[in-house]
Coordinates of C-alpha atoms in Angstrom, one line a residue:
M1 CA 5.6 -11.6 -30.3
S2 CA 8.6 -11.6 -28.0
I3 CA 8.7 -13.2 -24.6
Y4 CA 8.7 -9.7 -23.1
D5 CA 5.6 -8.8 -25.1
L6 CA 3.9 -11.9 -23.9
Q7 CA 4.8 -11.2 -20.3
I8 CA 3.2 -7.7 -20.5
A9 CA 0.2 -8.9 -22.5
N10 CA -0.5 -11.6 -19.9
M11 CA 0.3 -9.6 -16.8
R12 CA -2.3 -9.2 -14.1
W13 CA -2.0 -5.7 -12.9
S14 CA -2.1 -4.3 -9.4
Y15 CA -1.6 -0.9 -7.8
S16 CA 1.8 -1.9 -6.5
R17 CA 3.0 -2.9 -10.0
L18 CA 1.9 0.3 -11.5
C19 CA 3.6 2.3 -8.7
A20 CA 6.8 0.2 -9.1
F21 CA 7.0 1.4 -12.7
E22 CA 6.5 5.0 -11.7
Q23 CA 9.1 4.8 -8.9
C24 CA 11.9 3.1 -10.9
R25 CA 11.4 1.5 -14.3
Y26 CA 14.6 -0.5 -13.9
A27 CA 13.4 -2.0 -10.7
F28 CA 10.1 -2.8 -12.4
Y29 CA 12.1 -4.5 -15.2
L30 CA 14.1 -6.6 -12.7
R31 CA 11.1 -7.7 -10.7
Y32 CA 8.4 -8.3 -13.3
I33 CA 10.4 -9.0 -16.5
I34 CA 13.7 -10.6 -15.5
N35 CA 12.3 -12.1 -12.3
D36 CA 15.4 -14.2 -11.7
P37 CA 16.6 -14.2 -8.0
D38 CA 19.8 -16.0 -9.1
L39 CA 20.7 -12.9 -11.1
Y40 CA 19.0 -10.2 -9.0
L41 CA 18.1 -11.1 -5.5
D42 CA 15.2 -9.0 -4.2
E43 CA 15.2 -8.1 -0.5
G44 CA 12.9 -6.6 2.0
N45 CA 13.5 -3.6 4.3
F46 CA 12.8 -2.5 7.8
Y47 CA 10.0 -0.1 6.9
A48 CA 8.1 -2.6 4.8
E49 CA 8.5 -5.4 7.4
V50 CA 7.2 -3.2 10.2
G51 CA 4.2 -2.2 8.1
S52 CA 3.5 -5.7 7.1
F53 CA 3.7 -7.0 10.6
C54 CA 1.3 -4.3 11.9
H55 CA -1.0 -5.0 9.0
S56 CA -1.1 -8.7 9.9
I57 CA -2.0 -7.9 13.5
L58 CA -4.9 -5.7 12.4
E59 CA -6.0 -8.4 10.0
K60 CA -6.1 -10.9 12.8
I61 CA -8.2 -8.6 14.9
F62 CA -10.7 -7.8 12.3
N63 CA -11.0 -11.5 11.3
G64 CA -11.7 -12.4 14.9
E65 CA -8.4 -14.4 15.3
L66 CA -7.0 -11.9 17.9
S67 CA -8.9 -9.8 20.4
P68 CA -8.0 -6.1 20.8
E69 CA -6.8 -6.9 24.3
E70 CA -4.3 -9.5 23.0
A71 CA -2.8 -7.2 20.3
S72 CA -0.1 -5.6 22.5
E73 CA 1.2 -8.9 23.8
Y74 CA 1.2 -10.4 20.3
Y75 CA 3.2 -7.4 19.0
Y76 CA 5.8 -7.8 21.7
Q77 CA 6.0 -11.5 21.3
Y78 CA 6.4 -11.7 17.6
F79 CA 8.0 -8.5 16.5
D80 CA 11.6 -9.9 16.3
E81 CA 10.4 -12.9 14.2
N82 CA 8.8 -10.6 11.7
V83 CA 11.1 -7.6 11.5
L84 CA 14.6 -8.7 10.6
Y85 CA 16.1 -5.8 8.6
T86 CA 17.7 -2.9 10.4
V87 CA 18.2 0.8 10.0
K88 CA 19.6 3.4 12.4
P89 CA 19.0 2.3 16.0
S90 CA 17.3 5.6 16.8
I91 CA 14.8 5.1 13.9
M92 CA 14.2 1.5 15.0
E93 CA 13.6 2.4 18.6
K94 CA 11.2 5.2 17.8
T95 CA 9.2 3.1 15.3
Y96 CA 9.1 0.1 17.7
E97 CA 7.7 2.2 20.6
T98 CA 5.3 4.1 18.4
C99 CA 3.7 0.9 17.1
A100 CA 3.8 -0.7 20.6
N101 CA 1.9 2.3 22.0
Y102 CA -0.7 2.0 19.3
F103 CA -1.5 -1.6 20.1
A104 CA -1.3 -1.0 23.9
D105 CA -4.0 1.6 23.6
F106 CA -5.9 -0.2 20.8
N107 CA -9.7 0.1 20.7
L108 CA -12.4 -0.2 18.2
D109 CA -14.4 3.0 19.1
W110 CA -13.9 4.4 15.6
L111 CA -15.8 1.4 14.2
K112 CA -18.9 1.8 16.3
G113 CA -22.0 1.7 14.1
Y114 CA -20.1 -0.2 11.3
K115 CA -20.0 -3.8 10.4
V116 CA -16.9 -5.5 9.0
I117 CA -17.5 -6.9 5.5
G118 CA -14.0 -8.1 4.9
A119 CA -10.4 -7.8 6.2
E120 CA -7.6 -8.2 3.7
K121 CA -10.3 -8.8 1.2
K122 CA -9.0 -10.1 -2.1
V123 CA -10.5 -8.4 -5.1
E124 CA -10.1 -9.7 -8.7
T125 CA -11.7 -7.8 -11.5
T126 CA -11.1 -6.5 -15.1
I127 CA -10.8 -2.8 -15.5
N128 CA -11.3 -1.7 -19.1
G129 CA -9.9 -5.0 -20.4
H130 CA -7.0 -5.2 -17.9
D131 CA -7.0 -7.9 -15.3
F132 CA -6.5 -6.4 -11.9
L133 CA -5.8 -7.8 -8.4
G134 CA -5.9 -6.1 -5.1
F135 CA -6.4 -6.6 -1.4
I136 CA -8.6 -4.2 0.6
D137 CA -7.3 -3.9 4.2
L138 CA -10.8 -3.4 5.5
L139 CA -14.3 -3.0 4.0
I140 CA -17.0 -1.9 6.4
E141 CA -20.7 -1.1 6.1
D142 CA -22.7 1.6 7.9
E143 CA -25.3 -0.4 9.9
K144 CA -27.9 2.3 9.5
T145 CA -27.5 3.4 5.9
G146 CA -25.8 0.4 4.3
D147 CA -23.1 2.7 2.9
L148 CA -19.8 1.0 2.2
I149 CA -16.4 2.4 3.2
I150 CA -13.0 1.3 2.2
V151 CA -10.3 1.5 4.9
D152 CA -6.6 1.3 4.3
H153 CA -4.0 0.9 7.1
K154 CA -1.0 3.2 6.7
S155 CA 2.3 3.4 8.6
A156 CA 2.9 6.8 6.9
A157 CA 2.2 10.0 8.7
Y158 CA -1.3 11.5 8.9
P159 CA -1.5 13.8 5.9
F160 CA -4.0 16.5 6.8
K161 CA -3.5 19.8 8.5
K162 CA -5.2 20.7 11.7
D163 CA -8.5 21.5 9.9
G164 CA -8.7 17.8 8.9
K165 CA -9.4 18.7 5.3
S166 CA -6.4 20.4 3.7
V167 CA -3.5 18.1 2.8
L168 CA 0.0 19.1 4.0
K169 CA 2.2 20.2 1.1
K170 CA 4.9 17.5 2.0
S171 CA 2.2 14.8 1.9
E172 CA 0.4 15.7 -1.4
R173 CA 2.3 13.4 -3.6
T174 CA 1.9 10.3 -1.5
F175 CA -1.7 11.1 -0.6
N176 CA -2.6 11.4 -4.2
S177 CA -1.0 8.1 -4.9
Y178 CA -3.0 6.5 -2.0
K179 CA -6.2 7.9 -3.4
K180 CA -5.5 6.2 -6.8
Q181 CA -5.1 2.9 -5.0
M182 CA -8.4 3.2 -3.1
Y183 CA -10.3 4.3 -6.2
L184 CA -9.1 1.3 -8.1
Y185 CA -10.4 -0.8 -5.3
A186 CA -13.7 1.2 -5.5
Y187 CA -14.1 -0.1 -9.0
A188 CA -13.9 -3.7 -7.7
V189 CA -16.3 -2.9 -4.9
Y190 CA -18.8 -1.6 -7.4
Q191 CA -18.5 -4.7 -9.5
E192 CA -19.3 -6.9 -6.5
Y193 CA -21.8 -4.9 -4.6
G194 CA -23.4 -2.7 -7.3
K195 CA -22.5 0.6 -5.5
Y196 CA -19.5 2.7 -4.9
P197 CA -18.1 3.3 -1.4
T198 CA -19.4 6.6 0.0
E199 CA -16.1 7.4 1.8
I200 CA -12.5 6.3 1.9
W201 CA -10.6 6.1 5.2
W202 CA -6.9 5.7 6.0
N203 CA -6.0 4.3 9.4
H204 CA -2.6 6.0 10.1
F205 CA -1.8 3.8 13.0
K206 CA 1.5 5.4 14.0
D207 CA -0.3 8.6 14.6
N208 CA -3.5 6.9 15.8
K209 CA -5.6 9.0 13.5
I210 CA -8.2 8.3 10.8
A211 CA -8.0 10.3 7.6
K212 CA -11.3 10.5 5.7
I213 CA -12.5 11.8 2.4
K214 CA -15.8 11.6 0.5
F215 CA -16.0 9.5 -2.6
D216 CA -15.4 11.8 -5.6
M217 CA -16.3 10.6 -9.1
N218 CA -13.8 12.9 -10.8
D219 CA -10.9 11.4 -8.7
Y220 CA -12.3 8.0 -9.4
E221 CA -12.2 8.5 -13.2
E222 CA -8.7 10.0 -12.9
A223 CA -7.5 6.9 -11.2
I224 CA -9.0 4.6 -13.9
A225 CA -7.3 6.9 -16.6
W226 CA -4.0 6.7 -14.7
L227 CA -4.2 2.9 -14.7
E228 CA -4.8 2.8 -18.5
T229 CA -2.1 5.4 -19.2
T230 CA 0.5 3.7 -17.1
I231 CA -0.1 0.3 -18.7
E232 CA 0.2 1.9 -22.1
E233 CA 3.5 3.4 -21.1
I234 CA 4.8 0.1 -19.9
K235 CA 3.8 -1.6 -23.1
K236 CA 5.7 1.1 -25.1
E237 CA 8.8 1.2 -22.8
E238 CA 12.0 0.0 -24.3
E239 CA 14.8 1.4 -22.1
F240 CA 13.6 0.8 -18.5
G241 CA 16.1 3.3 -17.2
E242 CA 16.8 3.8 -13.5
T243 CA 15.4 6.5 -11.3
A244 CA 18.0 7.7 -8.8
D245 CA 16.6 8.7 -5.4
F246 CA 19.0 8.6 -2.4
F247 CA 16.6 7.3 0.3
Y248 CA 14.7 5.0 -2.0
C249 CA 17.8 3.5 -3.6
S250 CA 19.6 3.1 -0.2
N251 CA 16.7 1.8 2.0
I252 CA 13.6 0.8 0.1
C253 CA 14.4 -0.7 -3.3
E254 CA 14.5 -4.5 -3.1
Y255 CA 17.5 -4.5 -5.5
R256 CA 19.5 -1.9 -3.6
N257 CA 22.4 -4.4 -3.0
C258 CA 22.6 -5.7 -6.6
C259 CA 21.6 -2.8 -8.8
E260 CA 24.2 -1.8 -11.4
Y261 CA 23.1 1.8 -11.2
R262 CA 23.3 2.4 -7.5
E263 CA 26.2 4.8 -6.8
F264 CA 25.6 5.6 -3.2
G265 CA 24.9 3.8 0.0
G266 CA 24.0 4.3 3.7
D267 CA 20.7 4.8 5.5
E268 CA 20.9 8.5 6.3

């Protein structure tokens, strides 16, 4: 068995790893197979850093380390220490103000009647023979019914139309991907608590809106099948070719400044 085969055979899977393979197989290869920063240095990006910083503030709030009233001051005080990468000034200013407004008006009214079970809850399980690791942003329990709900914090735009049910066409792809992540986490929740979550929520903090769906067994089974199919594709992959996408390759990919395949630049 080759070193590559051993790496794949012993890999602990996560939603982000599976998505990385779908996004760009070459980037997956550099990160998880080569994994040598002296040859290929991976970098962060503005969007990821803002998202991570806001996630960290929410985690502190739900873990009781920071009060809702202190969130805004914390955001202003530590933003520059946590967000180092830049994009267009207009994008940076709008993003900064949008998130600042969210924490300035932050309240927990949407959690009334619910108990926090865990924030940034680490889950480790085995899904059909595949070791899996994940972190649930927020797991809550209905105080009356005992129902469990998985909550994920998202910097992405609220995906539903005005009816609150139909997904916007432009958001379908990312929303379906988000669902896969939550249903994989639902597997781990079932293993620990003996019951599936009844609902899945997304806290779209830039829009200050909560997107909600009912747990659907068909979607759940599709997510498990997706995990298995994607892992099998990775095991069979030999070429690990690149996927050219202007915005991703220029702004998001951690190898955007050292990838041999990148033929364009800028942050338009």
